[in-house]
Tab-separated table of C-alpha atoms and ligand atoms in Angstrom:
chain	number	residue	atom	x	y	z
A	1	UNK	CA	-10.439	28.180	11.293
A	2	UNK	CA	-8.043	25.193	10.415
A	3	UNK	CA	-9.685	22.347	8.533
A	4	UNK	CA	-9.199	18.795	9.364
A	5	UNK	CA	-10.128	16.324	6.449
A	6	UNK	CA	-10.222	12.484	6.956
A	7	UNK	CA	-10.207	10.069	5.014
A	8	UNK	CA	-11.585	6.455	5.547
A	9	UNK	CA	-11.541	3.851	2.741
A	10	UNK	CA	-14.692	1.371	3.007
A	11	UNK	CA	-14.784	-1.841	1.831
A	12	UNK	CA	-18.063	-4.060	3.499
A	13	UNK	CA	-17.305	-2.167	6.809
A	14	UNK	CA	-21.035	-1.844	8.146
A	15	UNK	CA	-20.610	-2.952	11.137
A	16	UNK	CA	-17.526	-1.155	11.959
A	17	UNK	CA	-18.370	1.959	10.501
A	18	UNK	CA	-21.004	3.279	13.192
A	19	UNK	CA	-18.526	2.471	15.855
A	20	UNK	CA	-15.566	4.684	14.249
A	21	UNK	CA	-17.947	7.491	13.501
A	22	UNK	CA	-19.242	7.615	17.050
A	23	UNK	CA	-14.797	7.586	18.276
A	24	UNK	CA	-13.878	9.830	15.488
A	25	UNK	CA	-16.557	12.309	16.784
A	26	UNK	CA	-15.550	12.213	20.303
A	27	UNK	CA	-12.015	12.926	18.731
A	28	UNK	CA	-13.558	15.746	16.868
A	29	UNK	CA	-15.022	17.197	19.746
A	30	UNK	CA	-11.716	17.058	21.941
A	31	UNK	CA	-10.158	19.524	19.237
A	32	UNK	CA	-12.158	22.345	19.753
A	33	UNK	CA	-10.602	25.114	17.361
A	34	UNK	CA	-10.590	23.221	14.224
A	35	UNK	CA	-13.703	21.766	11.908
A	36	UNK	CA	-13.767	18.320	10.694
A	37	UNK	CA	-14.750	16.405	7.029
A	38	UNK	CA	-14.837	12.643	7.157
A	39	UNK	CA	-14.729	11.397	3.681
A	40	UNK	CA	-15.920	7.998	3.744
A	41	UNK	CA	-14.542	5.868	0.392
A	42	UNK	CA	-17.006	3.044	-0.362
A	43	UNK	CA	-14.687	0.537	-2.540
A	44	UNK	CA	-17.650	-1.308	-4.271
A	45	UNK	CA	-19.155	-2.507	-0.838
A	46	UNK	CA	-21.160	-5.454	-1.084
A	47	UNK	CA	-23.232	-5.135	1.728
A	48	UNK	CA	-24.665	-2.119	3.597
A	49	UNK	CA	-21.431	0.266	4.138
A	50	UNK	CA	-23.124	2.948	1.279
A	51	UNK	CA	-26.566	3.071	2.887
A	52	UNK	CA	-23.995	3.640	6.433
A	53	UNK	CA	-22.663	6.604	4.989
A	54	UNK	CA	-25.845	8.154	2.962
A	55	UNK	CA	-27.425	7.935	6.941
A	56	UNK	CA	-24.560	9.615	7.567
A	57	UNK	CA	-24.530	12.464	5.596
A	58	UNK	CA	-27.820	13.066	6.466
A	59	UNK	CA	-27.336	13.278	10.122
A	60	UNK	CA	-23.892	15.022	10.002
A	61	UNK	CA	-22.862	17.609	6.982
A	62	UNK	CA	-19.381	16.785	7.877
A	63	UNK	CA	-19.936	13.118	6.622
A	64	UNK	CA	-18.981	13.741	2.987
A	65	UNK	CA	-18.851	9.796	0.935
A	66	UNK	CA	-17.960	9.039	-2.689
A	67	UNK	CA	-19.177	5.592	-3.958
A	68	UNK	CA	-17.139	3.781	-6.354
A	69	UNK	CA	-18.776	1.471	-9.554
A	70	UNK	CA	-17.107	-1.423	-8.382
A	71	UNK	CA	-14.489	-2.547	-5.779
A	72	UNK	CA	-11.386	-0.707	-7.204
A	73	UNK	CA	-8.674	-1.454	-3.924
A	74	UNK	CA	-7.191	0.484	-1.144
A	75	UNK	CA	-5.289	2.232	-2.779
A	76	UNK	CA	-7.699	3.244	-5.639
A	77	UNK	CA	-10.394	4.602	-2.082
A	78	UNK	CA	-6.958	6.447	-0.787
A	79	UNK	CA	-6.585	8.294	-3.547
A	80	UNK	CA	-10.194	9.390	-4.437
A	81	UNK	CA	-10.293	10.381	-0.701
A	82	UNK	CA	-7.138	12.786	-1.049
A	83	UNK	CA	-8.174	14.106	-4.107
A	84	UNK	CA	-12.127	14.981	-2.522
A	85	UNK	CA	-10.792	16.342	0.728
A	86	UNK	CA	-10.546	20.314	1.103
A	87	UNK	CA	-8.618	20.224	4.289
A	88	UNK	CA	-5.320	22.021	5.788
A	89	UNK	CA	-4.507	18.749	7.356
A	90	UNK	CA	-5.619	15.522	5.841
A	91	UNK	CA	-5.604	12.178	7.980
A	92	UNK	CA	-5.530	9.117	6.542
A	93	UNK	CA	-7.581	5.984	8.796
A	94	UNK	CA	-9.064	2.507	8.287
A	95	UNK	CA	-12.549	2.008	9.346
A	96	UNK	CA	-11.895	-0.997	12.013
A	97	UNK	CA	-10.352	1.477	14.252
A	98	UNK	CA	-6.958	-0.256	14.183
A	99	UNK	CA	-5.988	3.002	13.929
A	100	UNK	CA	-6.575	4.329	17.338
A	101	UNK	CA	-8.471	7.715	16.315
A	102	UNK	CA	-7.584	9.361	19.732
A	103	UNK	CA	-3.934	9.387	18.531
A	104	UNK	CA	-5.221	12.096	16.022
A	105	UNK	CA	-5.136	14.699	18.801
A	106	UNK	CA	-1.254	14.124	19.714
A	107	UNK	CA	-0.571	14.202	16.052
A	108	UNK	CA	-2.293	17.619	15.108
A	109	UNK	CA	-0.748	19.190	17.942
A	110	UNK	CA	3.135	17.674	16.943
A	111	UNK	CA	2.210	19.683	13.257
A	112	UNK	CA	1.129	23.115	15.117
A	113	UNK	CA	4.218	23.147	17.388
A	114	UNK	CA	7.255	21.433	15.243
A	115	UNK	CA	8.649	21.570	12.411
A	116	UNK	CA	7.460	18.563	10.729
A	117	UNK	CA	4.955	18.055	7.248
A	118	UNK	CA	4.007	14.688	8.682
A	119	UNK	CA	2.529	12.263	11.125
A	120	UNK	CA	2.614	8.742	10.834
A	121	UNK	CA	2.566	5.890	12.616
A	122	UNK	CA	4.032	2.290	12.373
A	123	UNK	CA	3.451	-1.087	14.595
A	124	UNK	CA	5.899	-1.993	17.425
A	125	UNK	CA	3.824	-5.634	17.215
A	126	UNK	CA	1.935	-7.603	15.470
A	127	UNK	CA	0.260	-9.132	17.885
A	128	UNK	CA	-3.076	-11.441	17.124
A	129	UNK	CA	-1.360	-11.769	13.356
A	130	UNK	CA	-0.207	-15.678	12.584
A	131	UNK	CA	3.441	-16.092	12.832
A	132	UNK	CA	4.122	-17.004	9.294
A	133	UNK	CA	2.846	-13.907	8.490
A	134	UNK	CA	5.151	-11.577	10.259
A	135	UNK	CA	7.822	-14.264	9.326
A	136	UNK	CA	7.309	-12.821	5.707
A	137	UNK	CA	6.508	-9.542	6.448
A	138	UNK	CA	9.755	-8.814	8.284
A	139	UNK	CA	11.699	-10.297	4.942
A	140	UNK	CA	9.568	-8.168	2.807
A	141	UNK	CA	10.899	-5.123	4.372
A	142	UNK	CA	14.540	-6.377	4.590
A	143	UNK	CA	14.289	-7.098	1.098
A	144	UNK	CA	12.878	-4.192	-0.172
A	145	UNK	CA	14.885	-1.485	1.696
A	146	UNK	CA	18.111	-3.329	0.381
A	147	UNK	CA	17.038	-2.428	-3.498
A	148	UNK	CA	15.402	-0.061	-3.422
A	149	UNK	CA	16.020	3.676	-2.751
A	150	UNK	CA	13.020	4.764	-1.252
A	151	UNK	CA	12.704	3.370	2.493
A	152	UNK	CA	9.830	1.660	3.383
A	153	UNK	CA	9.253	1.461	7.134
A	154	UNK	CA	9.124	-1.681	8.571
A	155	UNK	CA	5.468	-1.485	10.049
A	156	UNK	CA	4.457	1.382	8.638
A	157	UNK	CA	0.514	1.609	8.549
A	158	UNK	CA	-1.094	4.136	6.195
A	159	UNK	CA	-2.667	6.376	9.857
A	160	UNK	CA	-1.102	9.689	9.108
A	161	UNK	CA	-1.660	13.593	9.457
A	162	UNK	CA	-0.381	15.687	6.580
A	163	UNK	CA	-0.218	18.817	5.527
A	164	UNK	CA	-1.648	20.214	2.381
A	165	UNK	CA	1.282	20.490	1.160
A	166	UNK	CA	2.227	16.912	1.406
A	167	UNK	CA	-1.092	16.314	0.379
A	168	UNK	CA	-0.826	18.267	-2.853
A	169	UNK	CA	2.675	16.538	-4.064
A	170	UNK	CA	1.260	12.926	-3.339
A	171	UNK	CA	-1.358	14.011	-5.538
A	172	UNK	CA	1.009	15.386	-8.485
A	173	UNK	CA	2.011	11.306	-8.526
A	174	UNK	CA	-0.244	10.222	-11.106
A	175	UNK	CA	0.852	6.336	-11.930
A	176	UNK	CA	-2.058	3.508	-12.018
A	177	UNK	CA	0.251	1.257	-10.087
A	178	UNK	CA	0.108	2.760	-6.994
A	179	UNK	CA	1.702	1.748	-3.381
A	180	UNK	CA	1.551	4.723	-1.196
A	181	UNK	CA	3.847	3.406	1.306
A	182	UNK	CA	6.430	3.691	-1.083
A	183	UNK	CA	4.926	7.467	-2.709
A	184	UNK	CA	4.347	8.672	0.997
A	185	UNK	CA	8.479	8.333	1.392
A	186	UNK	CA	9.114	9.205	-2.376
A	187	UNK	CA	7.630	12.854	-1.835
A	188	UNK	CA	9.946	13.237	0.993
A	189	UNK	CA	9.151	16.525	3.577
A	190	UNK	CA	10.045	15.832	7.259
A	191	UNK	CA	8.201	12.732	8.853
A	192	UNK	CA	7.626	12.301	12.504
A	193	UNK	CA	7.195	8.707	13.617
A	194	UNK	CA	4.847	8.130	16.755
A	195	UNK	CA	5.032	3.570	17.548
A	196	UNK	CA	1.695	2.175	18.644
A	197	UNK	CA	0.749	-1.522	19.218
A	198	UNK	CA	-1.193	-3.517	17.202
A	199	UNK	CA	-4.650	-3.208	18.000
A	200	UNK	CA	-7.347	-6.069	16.624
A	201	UNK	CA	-9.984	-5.170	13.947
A	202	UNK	CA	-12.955	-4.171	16.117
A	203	UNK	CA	-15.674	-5.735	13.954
A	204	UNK	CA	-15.592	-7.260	10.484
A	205	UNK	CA	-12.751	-9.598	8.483
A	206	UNK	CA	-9.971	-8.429	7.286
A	207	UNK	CA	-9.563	-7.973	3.448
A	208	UNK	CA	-6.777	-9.874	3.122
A	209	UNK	CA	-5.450	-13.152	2.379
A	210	UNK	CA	-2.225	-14.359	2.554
A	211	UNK	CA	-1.783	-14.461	-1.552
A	212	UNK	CA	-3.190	-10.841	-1.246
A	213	UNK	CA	-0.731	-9.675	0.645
A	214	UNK	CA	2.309	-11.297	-1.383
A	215	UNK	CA	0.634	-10.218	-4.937
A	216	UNK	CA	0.517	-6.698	-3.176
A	217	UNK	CA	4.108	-7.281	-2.059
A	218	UNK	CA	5.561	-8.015	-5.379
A	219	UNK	CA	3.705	-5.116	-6.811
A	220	UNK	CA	5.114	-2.379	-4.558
A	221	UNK	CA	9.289	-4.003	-5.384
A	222	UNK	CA	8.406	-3.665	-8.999
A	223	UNK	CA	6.704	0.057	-8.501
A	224	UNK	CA	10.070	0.545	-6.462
A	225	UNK	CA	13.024	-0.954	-7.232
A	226	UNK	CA	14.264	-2.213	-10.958
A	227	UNK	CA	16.742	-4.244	-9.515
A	228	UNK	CA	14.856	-7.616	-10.456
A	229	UNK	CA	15.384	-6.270	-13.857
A	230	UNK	CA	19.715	-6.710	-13.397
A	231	UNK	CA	19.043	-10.244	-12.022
A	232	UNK	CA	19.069	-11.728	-15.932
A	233	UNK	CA	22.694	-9.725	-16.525
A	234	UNK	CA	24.176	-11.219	-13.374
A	235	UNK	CA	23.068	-14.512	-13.763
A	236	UNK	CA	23.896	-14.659	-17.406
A	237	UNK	CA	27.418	-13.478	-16.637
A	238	UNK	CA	27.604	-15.987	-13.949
A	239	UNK	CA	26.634	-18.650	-16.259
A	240	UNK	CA	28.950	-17.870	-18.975
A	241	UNK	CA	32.079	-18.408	-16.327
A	242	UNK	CA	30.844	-21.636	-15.231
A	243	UNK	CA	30.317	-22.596	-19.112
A	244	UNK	CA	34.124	-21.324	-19.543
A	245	UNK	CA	35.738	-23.123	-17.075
A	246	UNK	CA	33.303	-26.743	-18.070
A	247	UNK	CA	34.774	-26.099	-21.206
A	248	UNK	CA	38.389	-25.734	-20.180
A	249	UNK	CA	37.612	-29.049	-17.826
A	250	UNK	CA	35.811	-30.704	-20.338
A	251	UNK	CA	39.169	-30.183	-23.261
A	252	UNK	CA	41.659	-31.186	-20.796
A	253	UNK	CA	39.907	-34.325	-19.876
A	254	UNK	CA	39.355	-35.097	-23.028
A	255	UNK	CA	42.878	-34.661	-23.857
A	256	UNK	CA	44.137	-36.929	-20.894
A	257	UNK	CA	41.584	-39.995	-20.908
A	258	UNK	CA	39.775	-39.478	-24.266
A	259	UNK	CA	36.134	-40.335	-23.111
A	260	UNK	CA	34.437	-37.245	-25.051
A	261	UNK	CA	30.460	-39.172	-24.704
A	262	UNK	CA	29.981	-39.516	-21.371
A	263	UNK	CA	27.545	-37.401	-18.943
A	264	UNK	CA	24.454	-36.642	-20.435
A	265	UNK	CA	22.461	-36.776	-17.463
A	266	UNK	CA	24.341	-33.529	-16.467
A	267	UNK	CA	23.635	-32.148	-19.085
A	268	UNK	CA	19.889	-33.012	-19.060
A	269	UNK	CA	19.995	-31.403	-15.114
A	270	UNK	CA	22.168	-27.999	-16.970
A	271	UNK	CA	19.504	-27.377	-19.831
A	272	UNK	CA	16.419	-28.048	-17.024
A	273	UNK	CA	18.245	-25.243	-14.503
A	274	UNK	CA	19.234	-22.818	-17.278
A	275	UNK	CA	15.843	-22.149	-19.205
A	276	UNK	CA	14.262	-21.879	-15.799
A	277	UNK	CA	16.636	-19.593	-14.513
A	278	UNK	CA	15.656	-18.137	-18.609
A	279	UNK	CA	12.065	-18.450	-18.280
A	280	UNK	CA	12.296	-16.884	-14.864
A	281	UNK	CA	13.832	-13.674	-16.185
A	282	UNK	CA	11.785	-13.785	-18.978
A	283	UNK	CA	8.868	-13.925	-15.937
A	284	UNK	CA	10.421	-10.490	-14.504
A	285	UNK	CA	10.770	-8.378	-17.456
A	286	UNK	CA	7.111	-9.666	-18.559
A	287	UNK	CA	6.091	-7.997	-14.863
A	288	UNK	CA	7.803	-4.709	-15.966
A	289	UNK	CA	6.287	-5.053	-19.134
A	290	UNK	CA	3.031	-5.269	-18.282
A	291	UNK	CA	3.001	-2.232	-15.585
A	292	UNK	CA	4.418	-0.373	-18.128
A	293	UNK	CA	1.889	-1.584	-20.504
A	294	UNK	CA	-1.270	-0.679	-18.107
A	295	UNK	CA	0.375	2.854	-17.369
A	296	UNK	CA	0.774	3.879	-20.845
A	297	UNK	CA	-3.405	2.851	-21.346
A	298	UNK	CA	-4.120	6.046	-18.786
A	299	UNK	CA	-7.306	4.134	-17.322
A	300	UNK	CA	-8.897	6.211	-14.332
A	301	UNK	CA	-7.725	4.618	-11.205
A	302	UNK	CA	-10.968	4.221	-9.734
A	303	UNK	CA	-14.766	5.365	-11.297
A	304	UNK	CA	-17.079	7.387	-9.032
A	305	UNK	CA	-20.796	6.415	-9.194
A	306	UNK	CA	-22.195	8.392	-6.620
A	307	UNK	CA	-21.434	11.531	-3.739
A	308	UNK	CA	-22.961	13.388	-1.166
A	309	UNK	CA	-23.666	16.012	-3.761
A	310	UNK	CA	-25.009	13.230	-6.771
A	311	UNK	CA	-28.277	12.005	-5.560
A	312	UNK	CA	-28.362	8.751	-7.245
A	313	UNK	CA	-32.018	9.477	-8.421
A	314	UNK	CA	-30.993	11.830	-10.652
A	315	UNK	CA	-29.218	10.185	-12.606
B	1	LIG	N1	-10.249	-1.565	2.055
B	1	LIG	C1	-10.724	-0.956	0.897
B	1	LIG	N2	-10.731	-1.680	-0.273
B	1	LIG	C2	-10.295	-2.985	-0.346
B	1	LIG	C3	-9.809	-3.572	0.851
B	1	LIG	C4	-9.791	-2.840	2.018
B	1	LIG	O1	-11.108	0.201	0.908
B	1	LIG	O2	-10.348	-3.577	-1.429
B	1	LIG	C5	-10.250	-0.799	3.326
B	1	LIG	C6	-10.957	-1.478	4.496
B	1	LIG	O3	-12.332	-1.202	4.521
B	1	LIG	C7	-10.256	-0.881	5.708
B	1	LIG	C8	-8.845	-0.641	5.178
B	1	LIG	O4	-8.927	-0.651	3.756
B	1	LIG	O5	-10.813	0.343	6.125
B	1	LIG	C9	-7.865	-1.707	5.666
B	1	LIG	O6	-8.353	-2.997	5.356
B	1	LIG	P1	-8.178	-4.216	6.342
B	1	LIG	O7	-8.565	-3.820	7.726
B	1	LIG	O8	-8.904	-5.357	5.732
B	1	LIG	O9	-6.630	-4.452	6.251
B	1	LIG	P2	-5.592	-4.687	7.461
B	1	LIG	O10	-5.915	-3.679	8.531
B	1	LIG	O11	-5.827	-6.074	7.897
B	1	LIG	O12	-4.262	-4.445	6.840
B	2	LIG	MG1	-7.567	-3.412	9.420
């Protein structure tokens, strides 16, 4: 029998976790020849989300939970949950049900009859999200795509069905920096796209904040494109032909009307705008630097404290 694993990063989701696991079993239930795993990924909750999935486990073997030492990301729960799950088909799904779980059943059965390695989904809206927001997400994505070579879908959630296969080649990707957006594309295979809209958070906040978000932003251009990186080349060529043809203005007006002292204020604005545009550069390649700097110190990317299989009384 086919094996369905899923995987559900946690962060202070108690209220909203009892809620998916009664829709995600209802789901489970509708797909009668296959068997289910839920890995639930608590990300250092704060509040009652482990105790949620010890209860769980207990009631349902198929609950399976690893507990990180701290609060370690998204990304960090995404990959501990791909790397735990035993599945033919792994799904990846938030816990606030924002990821309608009944979509799951349209998406299994596109991977038994087609020919595709993937299921994911992206956002036709963003409806209940402030307008400012979207504002900037839509030039994120315009941005990135433009320098960088691996497409990022405008609206893309993380809500996919893969197979093992896929599963397997994300998991050959071992940087600390990850974006999974951007290594879902990189790894390539054949990627159906199914458009839902936007459904609210059931219960619970979301995690993030508007600085969040643009931190995370920044991080996935430099994981993705090193075409900041060219922006100190162009501008220092461009600077050195407006410097050539001051110079050639400067000589000749010299020669004509001989007033070689005047316009320092100019040249207080030139210095200002050059070592910013300097410091700025100096600002990206630090960025590079530092990613590189935190790859090449191997860290784990997340710490597990506790499974289904640890009890934490023993140890
Ligand atoms: N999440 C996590 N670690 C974090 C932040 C979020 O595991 O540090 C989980 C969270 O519990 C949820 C999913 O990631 O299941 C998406 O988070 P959220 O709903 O806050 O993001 P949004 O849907 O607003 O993009
Ligand atoms: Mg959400």
């Amino acid at each position: 029998m086919e094996k369905i694993s899923i995987v559900v990063p946690c962060y202070n989701e108690e209220e909203a976790l009892p809620i998916f696991y009664d829709e995600i079993t209802k789901v489970a239930k509708e797909l009668k020849k296959v068997t289910f795993e839920f890995i639930l990924v608590n990300d250092g909750s704060s509040d009652n989300t482990l105790n949620i999935a010890r209860a769980l486990h207990n009631k349902d073997k198929r609950v399976r939970y690893v507990s990180f030492s701290r609060n370690f990301g998204k990304e960090a729960g995404l990959l501990a949950g791909l790397e735990a799950s035993t599945g033919d088909f792994v799904a990846i799904m938030d816990a606030d049900l924002q990821d309608p779980p009944s979509m799951l059943v349209e998406m299994y059965n596109i991977l038994k009859q087609e020919d595709y390695d993937c299921v994911a989904t992206r956002r036709v809206n963003r409806k209940g999200e402030p307008l400012i927001r979207s504002f900037f997400a839509r030039c994120y994505y315009k941005l990135i795509n433009k320098i960088s070579n691996t497409e990022i879908v405008d609206g893309a959630r993380d809500f996919r069905l893969m197979r093992r296969r896929m599963v397997n080649s994300i998991l050959e990707l071992k940087e600390y920096n990850r974006f999974s957006k951007g290594i879902f594309s990189w790894v390539g295979y054949n990627t159906k796209w199914l458009e839902y809209k936007n459904v609210e958070r059931v219960a619970g906040t979301t995690k993030w904040s508007f600085w969040k978000l643009f931190m995370y932003s920044i991080e996935s251009i430099i994981a993705f494109s090193t075409a900041p990186l060219v922006i100190a080349s162009f501008m220092g060529v461009l600077f050195c032909l407006i410097a050539f043809v001051l110079i050639a203005f400067i000589i000749v007006k010299t020669l004509v009307f001989g007033d070689p002292t005047s316009g320092w204020p100019s040249l207080v604005c030139i210095i200002f705008m050059v070592s910013g545009i300097q410091l700025f550069c100096l600002g990206i390649i630090g960025s590079y630097l530092s990613r590189t700097y935190l790859e090449t110190k191997k860290r784990p990317v997340y710490i597990i404290k506790e499974t289904e299989e640890t009890d934490v009384k023993d140890i």
